[in-house]
Short mmCIF file of C-alpha atoms in Angstrom, two decimals:
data_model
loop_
_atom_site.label_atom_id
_atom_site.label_comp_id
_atom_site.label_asym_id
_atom_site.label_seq_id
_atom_site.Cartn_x
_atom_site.Cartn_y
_atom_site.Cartn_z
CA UNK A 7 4.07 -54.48 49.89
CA UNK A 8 1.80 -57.39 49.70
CA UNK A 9 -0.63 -57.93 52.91
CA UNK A 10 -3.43 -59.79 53.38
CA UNK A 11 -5.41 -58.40 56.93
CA UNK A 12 -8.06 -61.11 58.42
CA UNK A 13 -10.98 -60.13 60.55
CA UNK A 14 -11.01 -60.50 64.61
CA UNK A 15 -11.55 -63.06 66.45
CA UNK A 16 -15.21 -64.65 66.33
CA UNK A 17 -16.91 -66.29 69.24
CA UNK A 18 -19.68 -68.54 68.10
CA UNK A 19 -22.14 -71.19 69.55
CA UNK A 20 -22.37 -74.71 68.16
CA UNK A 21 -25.16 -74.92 64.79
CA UNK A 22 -24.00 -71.33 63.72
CA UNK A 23 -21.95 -69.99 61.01
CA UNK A 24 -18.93 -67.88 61.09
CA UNK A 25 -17.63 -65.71 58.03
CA UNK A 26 -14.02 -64.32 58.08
CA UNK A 27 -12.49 -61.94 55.56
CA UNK A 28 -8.95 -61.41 54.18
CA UNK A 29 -8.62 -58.24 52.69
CA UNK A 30 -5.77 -57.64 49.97
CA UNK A 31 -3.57 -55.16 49.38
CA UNK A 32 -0.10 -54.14 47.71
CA UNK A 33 -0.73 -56.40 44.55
CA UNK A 34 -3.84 -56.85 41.62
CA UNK A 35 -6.29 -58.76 43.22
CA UNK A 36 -7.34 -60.87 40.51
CA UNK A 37 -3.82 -62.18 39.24
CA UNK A 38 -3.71 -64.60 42.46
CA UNK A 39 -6.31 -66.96 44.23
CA UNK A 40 -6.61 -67.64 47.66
CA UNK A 41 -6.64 -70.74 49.90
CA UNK A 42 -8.21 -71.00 53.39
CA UNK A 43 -6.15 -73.28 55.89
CA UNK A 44 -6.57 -73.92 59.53
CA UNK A 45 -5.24 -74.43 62.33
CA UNK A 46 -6.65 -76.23 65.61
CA UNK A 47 -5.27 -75.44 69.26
CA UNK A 48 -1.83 -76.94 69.34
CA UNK A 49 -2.23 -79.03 66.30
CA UNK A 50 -0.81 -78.84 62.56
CA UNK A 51 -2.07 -77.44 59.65
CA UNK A 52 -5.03 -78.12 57.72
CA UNK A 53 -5.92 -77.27 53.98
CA UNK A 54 -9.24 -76.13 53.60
CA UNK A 55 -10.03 -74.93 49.94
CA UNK A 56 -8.92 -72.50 47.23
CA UNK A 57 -10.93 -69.86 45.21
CA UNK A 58 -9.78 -68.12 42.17
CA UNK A 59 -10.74 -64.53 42.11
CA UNK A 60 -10.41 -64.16 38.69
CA UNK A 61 -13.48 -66.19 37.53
CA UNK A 62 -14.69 -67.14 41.24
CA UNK A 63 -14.12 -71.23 41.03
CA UNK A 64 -13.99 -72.98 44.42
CA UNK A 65 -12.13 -75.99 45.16
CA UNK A 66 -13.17 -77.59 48.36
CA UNK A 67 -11.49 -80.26 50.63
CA UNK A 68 -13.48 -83.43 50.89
CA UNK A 69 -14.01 -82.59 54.44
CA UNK A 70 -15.38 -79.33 53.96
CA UNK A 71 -17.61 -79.74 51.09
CA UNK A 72 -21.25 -78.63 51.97
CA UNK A 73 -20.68 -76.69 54.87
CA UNK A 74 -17.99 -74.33 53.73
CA UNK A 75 -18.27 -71.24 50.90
CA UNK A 76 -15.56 -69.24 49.87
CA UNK A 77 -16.32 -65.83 47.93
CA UNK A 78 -14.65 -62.66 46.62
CA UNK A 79 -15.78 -59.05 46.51
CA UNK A 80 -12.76 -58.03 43.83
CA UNK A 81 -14.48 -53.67 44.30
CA UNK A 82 -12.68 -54.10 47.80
CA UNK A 83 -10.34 -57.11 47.29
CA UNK A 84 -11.69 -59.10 49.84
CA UNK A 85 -11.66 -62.86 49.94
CA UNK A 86 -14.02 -64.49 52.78
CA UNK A 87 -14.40 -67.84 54.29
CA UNK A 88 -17.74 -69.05 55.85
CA UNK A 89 -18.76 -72.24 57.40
CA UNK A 90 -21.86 -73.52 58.62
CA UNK A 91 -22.99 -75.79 61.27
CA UNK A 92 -20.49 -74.88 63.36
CA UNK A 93 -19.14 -77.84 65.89
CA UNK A 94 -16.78 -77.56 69.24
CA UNK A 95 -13.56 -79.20 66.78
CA UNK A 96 -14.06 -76.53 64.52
CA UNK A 97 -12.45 -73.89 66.98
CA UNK A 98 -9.37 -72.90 65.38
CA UNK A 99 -7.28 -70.37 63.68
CA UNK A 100 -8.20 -69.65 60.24
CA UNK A 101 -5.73 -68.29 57.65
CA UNK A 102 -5.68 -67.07 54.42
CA UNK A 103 -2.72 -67.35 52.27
CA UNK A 104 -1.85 -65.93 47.98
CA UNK A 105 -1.65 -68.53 46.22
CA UNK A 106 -1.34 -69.24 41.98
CA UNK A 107 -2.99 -72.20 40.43
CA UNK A 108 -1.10 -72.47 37.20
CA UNK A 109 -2.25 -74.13 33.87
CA UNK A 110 -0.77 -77.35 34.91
CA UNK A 111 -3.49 -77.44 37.82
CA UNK A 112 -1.12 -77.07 40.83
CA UNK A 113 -1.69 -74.39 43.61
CA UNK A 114 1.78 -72.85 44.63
CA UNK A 115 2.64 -69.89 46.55
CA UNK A 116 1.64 -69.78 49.98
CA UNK A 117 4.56 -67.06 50.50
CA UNK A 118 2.07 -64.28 52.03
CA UNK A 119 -0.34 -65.36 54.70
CA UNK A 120 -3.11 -63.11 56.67
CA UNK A 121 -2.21 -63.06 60.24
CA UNK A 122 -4.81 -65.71 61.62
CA UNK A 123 -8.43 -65.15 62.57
CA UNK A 124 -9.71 -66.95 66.24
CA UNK A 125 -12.33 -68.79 65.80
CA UNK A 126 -14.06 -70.23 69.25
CA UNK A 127 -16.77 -72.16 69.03
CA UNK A 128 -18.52 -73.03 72.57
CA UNK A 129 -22.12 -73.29 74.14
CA UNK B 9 -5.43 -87.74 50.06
CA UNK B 10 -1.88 -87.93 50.53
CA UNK B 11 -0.31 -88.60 53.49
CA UNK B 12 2.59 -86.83 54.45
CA UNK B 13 4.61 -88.22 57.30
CA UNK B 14 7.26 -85.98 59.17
CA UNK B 15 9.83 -87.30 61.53
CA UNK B 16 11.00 -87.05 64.52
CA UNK B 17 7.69 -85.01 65.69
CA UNK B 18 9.91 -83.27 68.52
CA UNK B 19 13.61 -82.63 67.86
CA UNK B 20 15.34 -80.86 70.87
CA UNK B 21 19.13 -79.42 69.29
CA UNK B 22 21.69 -77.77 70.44
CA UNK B 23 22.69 -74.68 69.52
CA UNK B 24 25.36 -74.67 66.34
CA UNK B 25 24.21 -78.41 65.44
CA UNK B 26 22.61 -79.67 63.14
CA UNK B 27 19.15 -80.25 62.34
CA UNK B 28 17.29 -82.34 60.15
CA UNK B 29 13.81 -83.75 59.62
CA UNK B 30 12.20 -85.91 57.66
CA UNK B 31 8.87 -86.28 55.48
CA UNK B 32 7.44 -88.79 53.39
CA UNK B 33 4.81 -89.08 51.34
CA UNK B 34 2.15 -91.76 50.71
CA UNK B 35 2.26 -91.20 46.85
CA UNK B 36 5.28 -89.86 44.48
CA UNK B 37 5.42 -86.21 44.47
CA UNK B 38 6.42 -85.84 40.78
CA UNK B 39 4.01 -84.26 38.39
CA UNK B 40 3.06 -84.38 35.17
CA UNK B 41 5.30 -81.54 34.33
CA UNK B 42 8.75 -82.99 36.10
CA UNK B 43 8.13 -80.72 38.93
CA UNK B 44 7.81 -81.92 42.66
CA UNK B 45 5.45 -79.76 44.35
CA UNK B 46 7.00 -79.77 48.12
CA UNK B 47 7.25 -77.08 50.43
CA UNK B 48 8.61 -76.15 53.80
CA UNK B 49 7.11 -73.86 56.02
CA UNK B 50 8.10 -72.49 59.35
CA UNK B 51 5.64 -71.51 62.22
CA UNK B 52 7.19 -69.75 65.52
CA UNK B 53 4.97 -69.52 68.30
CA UNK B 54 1.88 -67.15 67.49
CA UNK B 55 2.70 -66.80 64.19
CA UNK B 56 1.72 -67.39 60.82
CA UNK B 57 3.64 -70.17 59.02
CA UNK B 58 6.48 -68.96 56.81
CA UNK B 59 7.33 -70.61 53.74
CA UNK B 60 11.32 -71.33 53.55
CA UNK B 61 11.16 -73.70 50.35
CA UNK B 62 9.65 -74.34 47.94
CA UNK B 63 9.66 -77.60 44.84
CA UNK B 64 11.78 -79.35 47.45
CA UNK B 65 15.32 -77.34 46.96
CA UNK B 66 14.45 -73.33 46.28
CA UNK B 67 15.06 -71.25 49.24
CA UNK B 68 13.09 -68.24 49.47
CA UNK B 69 14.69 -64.76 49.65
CA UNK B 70 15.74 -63.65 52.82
CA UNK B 71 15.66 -66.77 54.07
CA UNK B 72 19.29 -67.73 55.89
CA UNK B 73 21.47 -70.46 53.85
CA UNK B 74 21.68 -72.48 57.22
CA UNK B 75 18.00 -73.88 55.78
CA UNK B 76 18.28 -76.18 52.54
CA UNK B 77 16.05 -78.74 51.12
CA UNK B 78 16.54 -82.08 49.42
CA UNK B 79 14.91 -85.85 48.27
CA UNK B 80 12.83 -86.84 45.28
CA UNK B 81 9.85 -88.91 44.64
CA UNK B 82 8.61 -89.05 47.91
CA UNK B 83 11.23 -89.27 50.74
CA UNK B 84 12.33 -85.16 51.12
CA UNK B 85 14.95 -83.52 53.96
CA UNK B 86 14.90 -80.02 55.71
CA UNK B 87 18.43 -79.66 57.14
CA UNK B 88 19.22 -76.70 59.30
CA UNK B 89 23.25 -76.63 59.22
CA UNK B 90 23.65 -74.71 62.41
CA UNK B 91 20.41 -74.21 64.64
CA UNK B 92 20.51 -70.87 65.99
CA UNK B 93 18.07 -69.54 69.03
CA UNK B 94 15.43 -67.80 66.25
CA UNK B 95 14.81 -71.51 64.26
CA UNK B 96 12.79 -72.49 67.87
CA UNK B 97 9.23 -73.25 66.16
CA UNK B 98 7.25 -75.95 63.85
CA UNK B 99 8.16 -76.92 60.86
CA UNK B 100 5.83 -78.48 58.47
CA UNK B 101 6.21 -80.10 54.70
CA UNK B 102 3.01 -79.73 52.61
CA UNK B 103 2.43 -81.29 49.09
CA UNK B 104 0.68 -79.18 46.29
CA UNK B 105 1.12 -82.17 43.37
CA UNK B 106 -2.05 -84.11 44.31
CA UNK B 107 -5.15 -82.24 44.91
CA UNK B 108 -6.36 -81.35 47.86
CA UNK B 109 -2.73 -79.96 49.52
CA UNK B 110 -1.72 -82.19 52.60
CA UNK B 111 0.36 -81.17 55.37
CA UNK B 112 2.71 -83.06 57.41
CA UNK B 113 2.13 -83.51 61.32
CA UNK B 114 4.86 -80.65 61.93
CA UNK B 115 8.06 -80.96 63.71
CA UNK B 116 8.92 -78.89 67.16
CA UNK B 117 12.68 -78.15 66.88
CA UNK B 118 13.15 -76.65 70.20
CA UNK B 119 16.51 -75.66 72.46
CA UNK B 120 17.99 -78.82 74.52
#
């Protein structure tokens, strides 16, 4: 069965970087992508960026750009997530969910999502 | 970006009525290729969200008929027919048409 298992929870202090992993399993690695999205305390979701793990292309949200990378290791079928410069609004839960970008352009699944990764950032 | 816009942002039900929320877009949902790229997605308390539909109307397996989706363009409707005690969570509609994905505010459907 497909499952995609995040890292613990991070504590981190503000000007640091944080790096959380989503490890695959139960399908081929390379036949989806995966997109990032987080969640603040008590507040909605927020779309973060994508990365194919086929051929390693990132797509970034505006709001992210320069201060986020996303990477694959396909020998272990890990996707990770880092961001820099790490501020107090940034403390969230960070997910990673399977996703398909098709050759129209559009991202769907979203059907399988890791379980959340804490991530606290405080002085 | 897109704005998607749910209403109401709280909905307290009873249990066996009906639910139903609202979200609209800021831009037409249809792409390029006819399809409308609108999901639904449920999160219960400490979970991960759950996606329940997807391009507006498909239910997703194992998901219970009591959840449908409708709308077009860029007014779209999650109905629950019958709100039972497990539905208590947030529900969210997110766009994948426009680049980058947008999600609504979410929607607490909770137990009156």
């Amino acid at each position: 069965q497909v499952q995609l298992v995040q890292s613990g929870a991070e504590v981190k202090k503000p000007g640091a970087s944080v790096k959380v992993s989503c490890k695959a399993s139960g399908y081929t690695f390379t036949s989806y992508g995966i997109s990032w999205v987080r969640q603040a305390p008590g507040q909605g979701l927020e779309w973060m960026g994508w990365i194919s793990t086929y051929n390693r292309n990132t797509n970034y949200a505006q709001k992210f750009q320069g201060r986020v990378t996303m990477t694959t290791d396909i020998s272990t079928s890990t996707a990770y997530m880092e961001l820099r410069s790490l501020r107090s609004d940034d403390t969230a839960v960070y997910f990673c969910a399977r996703v398909l970008r098709g050759v129209n352009n559009i991202l769907t699944g979203y059907y399988y999502w890791g379980q959340g990764t804490l991530v606290t950032v405080s002085s | 970006d897109v704005v998607m816009t749910q209403s109401p942002l709280s909905l307290p039900v009873t249990l066996g009525q009906p639910a139903s929320i609202s979200c609209r877009s800021s831009q037409s949902l249809v792409y390029s290729d006819g399809n409308t790229y609108l999901n639904w997605f449920q999160q219960r308390p400490g979970q991960s969200p759950r996606r329940l539909i997807y391009k507006v109307s498909n239910r997703d397996s194992g998901v219970p008929d009591r959840f449908s989706g409708s709308g077009s363009g860029t007014d779209f409707t999650l109905k629950i027919s019958r709100v039972e005690a497990e539905d208590v969570g947030v529900y969210y509609c997110m766009q994948g048409t426009h680049w980058p994905g947008t999600f609504g505010q979410g929607t607490k459907v909770e137990i009156k």
